[in-house]
Coordinates of C-alpha atoms in Angstrom, one line a residue:
X180 CA 0.0 0.0 0.0
X181 CA 1.3 3.5 -0.8
X182 CA 0.2 7.1 -0.6
X183 CA -0.8 7.3 -4.2
X184 CA -3.3 4.5 -3.7
X185 CA -4.7 6.3 -0.8
X186 CA -4.9 9.5 -2.8
X187 CA -6.9 7.7 -5.5
X188 CA -9.4 6.2 -3.0
X189 CA -10.0 9.5 -1.3
X190 CA -10.5 11.2 -4.7
X191 CA -13.1 8.5 -5.8
X192 CA -14.9 8.8 -2.5
X193 CA -15.0 12.6 -2.5
X194 CA -15.9 13.0 -6.2
X195 CA -18.4 10.2 -6.2
X196 CA -17.1 8.2 -9.1
X197 CA -14.1 7.0 -11.1
X198 CA -14.4 9.4 -14.0
X199 CA -14.6 12.4 -11.7
X200 CA -11.7 11.2 -9.7
X201 CA -9.6 10.8 -12.9
X202 CA -10.4 14.3 -13.9
X203 CA -9.3 15.6 -10.5
X204 CA -6.1 13.6 -10.6
X205 CA -5.4 14.4 -14.2
X206 CA -5.1 10.7 -15.2
X207 CA -7.2 8.3 -17.4
X208 CA -10.1 6.5 -15.8
X209 CA -8.6 3.1 -16.4
X210 CA -5.6 4.1 -14.2
X211 CA -8.0 5.0 -11.3
X212 CA -9.9 1.7 -11.7
X213 CA -6.7 -0.3 -11.8
X214 CA -5.3 1.4 -8.7
X215 CA -8.4 0.8 -6.7
X216 CA -8.7 -2.9 -7.8
X217 CA -5.0 -3.5 -6.9
X218 CA -5.5 -2.0 -3.4
X219 CA -8.7 -4.0 -2.9
X220 CA -6.9 -7.2 -3.7
X221 CA -4.1 -6.3 -1.3
X222 CA -6.6 -5.5 1.5
X223 CA -8.7 -8.5 0.7
X224 CA -11.9 -6.5 0.7
X225 CA -13.9 -4.2 -1.7
X226 CA -13.7 -0.5 -0.9
X227 CA -16.6 0.6 -3.2
X228 CA -20.0 -0.6 -4.3
X229 CA -20.1 -0.1 -8.1
X230 CA -23.3 0.3 -9.9
X231 CA -24.2 1.8 -13.4
X232 CA -25.0 5.2 -12.1
X233 CA -23.0 5.7 -8.8
X234 CA -20.2 4.6 -6.6
X235 CA -20.5 4.3 -2.8
X236 CA -18.2 3.2 0.0
X237 CA -18.5 -0.3 1.4
X238 CA -18.1 -0.8 5.2
X239 CA -14.4 -1.5 4.6
X240 CA -14.2 1.7 2.5
X241 CA -15.8 3.7 5.3
X242 CA -13.2 2.4 7.7
X243 CA -10.4 3.0 5.3
X244 CA -11.2 6.5 4.3
X245 CA -10.5 8.5 7.5
X246 CA -7.2 6.6 8.0
X247 CA -6.2 7.4 4.4
X248 CA -7.0 11.0 4.8
X249 CA -4.9 11.1 8.0
X250 CA -2.0 9.5 6.3
X251 CA -2.1 12.0 3.4
X252 CA -2.4 14.9 5.9
X253 CA 0.6 13.6 7.8
X254 CA 2.6 13.6 4.6
X255 CA 1.6 17.2 3.9
X256 CA 2.5 18.2 7.5
X257 CA 5.9 16.6 7.2
X258 CA 6.6 18.4 3.9
X259 CA 5.4 21.7 5.4
X260 CA 7.6 21.2 8.4
X261 CA 10.7 20.9 6.2
X262 CA 9.5 23.9 4.1
X263 CA 9.2 25.9 7.4
X264 CA 12.7 25.1 8.4
X265 CA 13.8 26.4 4.9
X266 CA 12.0 29.6 5.6
X267 CA 9.1 28.8 3.3
X268 CA 5.5 27.9 4.0
X269 CA 3.6 25.7 1.5
X270 CA 0.6 23.5 1.3
X271 CA -3.2 23.8 1.1
X272 CA -5.7 24.9 3.7
X273 CA -9.4 24.3 3.5
X274 CA -11.5 26.8 5.5
X275 CA -15.1 26.3 6.5
X276 CA -17.3 29.3 7.0
X277 CA -21.0 30.1 7.5
X278 CA -22.8 32.6 5.2
X279 CA -22.6 36.2 6.4
X280 CA -20.2 35.4 9.2
X281 CA -17.2 37.3 10.5
X282 CA -16.7 40.4 8.4
X283 CA -12.9 40.4 9.1
X284 CA -12.3 37.0 7.6
X285 CA -11.6 38.2 4.1
X286 CA -9.1 40.7 5.3
X287 CA -7.4 38.0 7.3
X288 CA -7.1 35.7 4.3
X289 CA -5.8 38.5 2.2
X290 CA -3.1 39.4 4.7
X291 CA -2.2 35.7 5.0
X292 CA -1.9 35.2 1.3
X293 CA 0.3 38.3 0.9
X294 CA 2.6 36.9 3.6
X295 CA 2.5 33.2 2.4
X296 CA 1.8 33.3 -1.3
X297 CA 2.7 29.6 -1.8
X298 CA -0.1 28.3 0.4
X299 CA -3.3 27.5 -1.5
X300 CA -6.5 28.7 0.4
X301 CA -9.8 27.0 -0.3
X302 CA -13.0 28.3 1.2
X303 CA -16.1 26.1 1.7
X304 CA -19.4 27.6 2.9
X305 CA -21.8 25.4 4.8
X306 CA -24.1 25.1 7.9
X307 CA -22.5 24.8 11.3
X308 CA -23.2 21.1 11.7
X309 CA -21.7 20.3 8.3
X310 CA -18.6 22.4 9.1
X311 CA -18.1 20.6 12.5
X312 CA -18.3 17.2 10.8
X313 CA -15.9 18.3 8.1
X314 CA -13.4 19.3 10.7
X315 CA -13.7 16.0 12.5
X316 CA -13.4 13.9 9.3
X317 CA -10.4 15.9 8.1
X318 CA -11.9 17.5 5.0
X319 CA -11.7 21.0 6.5
X320 CA -8.6 22.3 8.4
X321 CA -10.0 25.3 10.2
X322 CA -13.4 27.1 10.4
X323 CA -15.1 30.2 11.5
X324 CA -18.6 29.4 12.8
X325 CA -21.2 30.5 15.3
X326 CA -21.7 27.8 17.9
X327 CA -23.9 27.3 20.9
X328 CA -21.1 26.3 23.2
X329 CA -17.3 26.6 23.1
X330 CA -16.6 23.0 24.1
X331 CA -16.8 20.7 21.0
X332 CA -15.8 17.1 21.0
X333 CA -12.3 16.7 19.4
X334 CA -12.1 20.3 18.5
X335 CA -10.3 23.4 19.8
X336 CA -12.3 26.7 19.8
X337 CA -11.5 30.3 20.4
X338 CA -14.2 33.0 20.7
X339 CA -13.7 35.8 18.3
X340 CA -16.7 37.9 19.4
X341 CA -20.1 37.7 20.9
X342 CA -22.8 40.0 19.7
X343 CA -26.5 40.8 19.9
X344 CA -28.8 40.7 17.0
X345 CA -31.1 43.5 15.9
X346 CA -34.3 43.8 14.0
X347 CA -33.9 45.6 10.6
X348 CA -36.7 47.4 8.9
X349 CA -37.3 49.5 5.8
X350 CA -37.0 53.3 6.7
X351 CA -40.6 53.7 5.5
X352 CA -42.0 51.4 8.2
X353 CA -43.4 53.5 11.0
X354 CA -41.6 52.3 14.1
X355 CA -40.5 55.6 15.6
X356 CA -37.0 55.7 14.2
X357 CA -34.5 53.3 15.8
X358 CA -36.3 52.8 19.1
X359 CA -35.9 49.4 20.9
X360 CA -38.6 46.8 20.2
X361 CA -39.8 43.6 22.0
X362 CA -39.8 40.2 20.5
X363 CA -43.6 40.2 20.7
X364 CA -43.6 43.3 18.5
X365 CA -41.3 41.6 16.0
X366 CA -43.5 38.5 16.0
X367 CA -46.5 40.6 15.0
X368 CA -44.7 41.7 11.8
X369 CA -44.1 39.7 8.6
X370 CA -40.7 38.0 9.3
X371 CA -38.0 37.3 6.8
X372 CA -36.0 34.4 8.2
X373 CA -33.2 32.0 7.2
X374 CA -33.7 28.2 7.0
X375 CA -33.4 25.8 9.9
X376 CA -29.8 24.8 10.4
X377 CA -28.5 28.3 10.0
X378 CA -26.8 29.8 13.1
X379 CA -28.9 33.0 12.8
X380 CA -32.1 31.0 12.7
X381 CA -31.0 28.8 15.6
X382 CA -30.3 31.9 17.8
X383 CA -33.6 33.5 16.8
X384 CA -35.5 30.4 17.6
X385 CA -33.9 30.1 21.0
X386 CA -34.6 33.7 21.8
X387 CA -38.3 33.4 20.9
X388 CA -38.6 30.2 22.9
X389 CA -37.0 31.8 26.0
X390 CA -39.4 34.7 25.7
X391 CA -42.4 32.4 25.3
X392 CA -43.3 34.2 22.1
X393 CA -44.8 32.4 19.1
X394 CA -44.2 33.8 15.6
X395 CA -44.9 33.0 12.0
X396 CA -42.2 32.9 9.4
X397 CA -43.6 34.8 6.3
X398 CA -40.5 34.5 4.1
X399 CA -37.7 31.9 4.4
X400 CA -34.7 32.6 2.2
X401 CA -31.2 31.1 2.1
X402 CA -29.2 34.2 1.3
X403 CA -28.7 37.6 3.0
X404 CA -29.1 39.8 -0.1
X405 CA -32.5 38.4 -0.8
X406 CA -33.5 38.9 2.8
X407 CA -32.4 42.5 2.8
X408 CA -34.1 43.1 -0.6
X409 CA -37.4 42.0 0.9
X410 CA -36.9 44.2 3.9
X411 CA -35.9 47.1 1.6
X412 CA -39.3 46.8 -0.2
X413 CA -41.0 46.8 3.2
X414 CA -42.4 43.3 2.6
X415 CA -41.1 42.2 5.9
X416 CA -38.5 42.6 8.7
X417 CA -35.5 40.5 9.5
X418 CA -33.4 39.7 12.6
X419 CA -29.7 39.5 12.1
X420 CA -26.4 40.1 13.9
X421 CA -25.4 43.8 14.5
X422 CA -22.2 43.5 12.4
X423 CA -24.2 42.0 9.5
X424 CA -26.9 44.7 9.7
X425 CA -24.2 47.4 9.6
X426 CA -23.5 46.4 6.0
X427 CA -26.9 47.7 5.0
X428 CA -26.9 51.4 6.2
X429 CA -30.1 52.1 4.2
X430 CA -32.1 49.9 6.5
X431 CA -33.1 50.8 10.0
X432 CA -31.8 48.7 13.0
X433 CA -33.8 48.3 16.2
X434 CA -32.3 46.8 19.4
X435 CA -34.4 44.5 21.5
X436 CA -35.5 45.5 25.0
X437 CA -34.9 42.0 26.4
X438 CA -34.3 38.4 25.3
X439 CA -32.2 39.7 22.4
X440 CA -30.9 36.9 20.2
X441 CA -27.1 36.6 20.5
X442 CA -24.4 34.4 19.0
X443 CA -20.8 33.6 19.6
X444 CA -18.4 33.6 16.6
X445 CA -15.5 31.2 17.0
X446 CA -12.5 30.0 15.2
X447 CA -12.4 26.2 15.3
X448 CA -9.8 23.5 14.4
X449 CA -9.0 19.9 15.3
X450 CA -7.3 19.4 18.6
X451 CA -3.7 18.2 18.8
X452 CA -0.8 18.9 16.4
X453 CA -1.8 21.6 13.9
X454 CA -0.5 21.8 10.3
X455 CA 2.1 24.7 10.3
X456 CA 0.2 26.7 7.6
X457 CA -2.9 26.5 9.7
X458 CA -1.0 27.7 12.8
X459 CA 0.2 30.7 10.7
X460 CA -3.4 31.4 9.5
X461 CA -4.8 31.2 13.0
X462 CA -2.6 34.2 14.0
X463 CA -4.3 36.3 11.3
X464 CA -7.9 35.4 12.3
X465 CA -8.8 37.8 15.1

């Protein structure tokens, strides 16, 4: 068994097929198929279920995949450690992030790339639960996410900020300027909200539950620009973090009198030894 075989298996698993894996690895499909078959014979077990339309992992494949990823990551770390001694920093970092989160992240990535141009940065946007799973299974190296609690199994976290959320409305809506509002007042208005699974939605749900206030979601959208467009046309109102609301100065923010939704934004990465490039990136994320 060698690292190339592991790389091929990981590619097939992540791409969902032999043809897609071949394109990713810049080889012909027959080479991918031969490599997998050779490894399966060596292991004495099939790694993939093969059908006409799809490829999926067998139980043996499910057991093999995390170990293969760990071996490939260890190889990258060893190479990066040598590069660091030579005064260089190379490699690839996959960063997980939730939509609309942490306005300083782009600046941090730009500063890091300027300092370490040979490191490839990849950004993946996903819900918090998906990001946490990606960190645990090794497909993501570091993430910025809003989490309910700082303690996460197998993961190290650092709080970047904790902030309240506000209700944003169109300037034309008669609510006496930027006066504070109650959750009951917000519940009586047409609400523009984000889907279940979003950190913003989770925080809002929790606040309404704590205040014993029921509400009806009028609009449910999965992007912030659509949400703010609906608010701008006075079709509804929306609850979002203060830092996010500040990006839309044409809309009117209202703080809550009590039970204000809040969230904690954290930088998260696997516990234990950290890839040198990730360590350098963590210093930029503040």
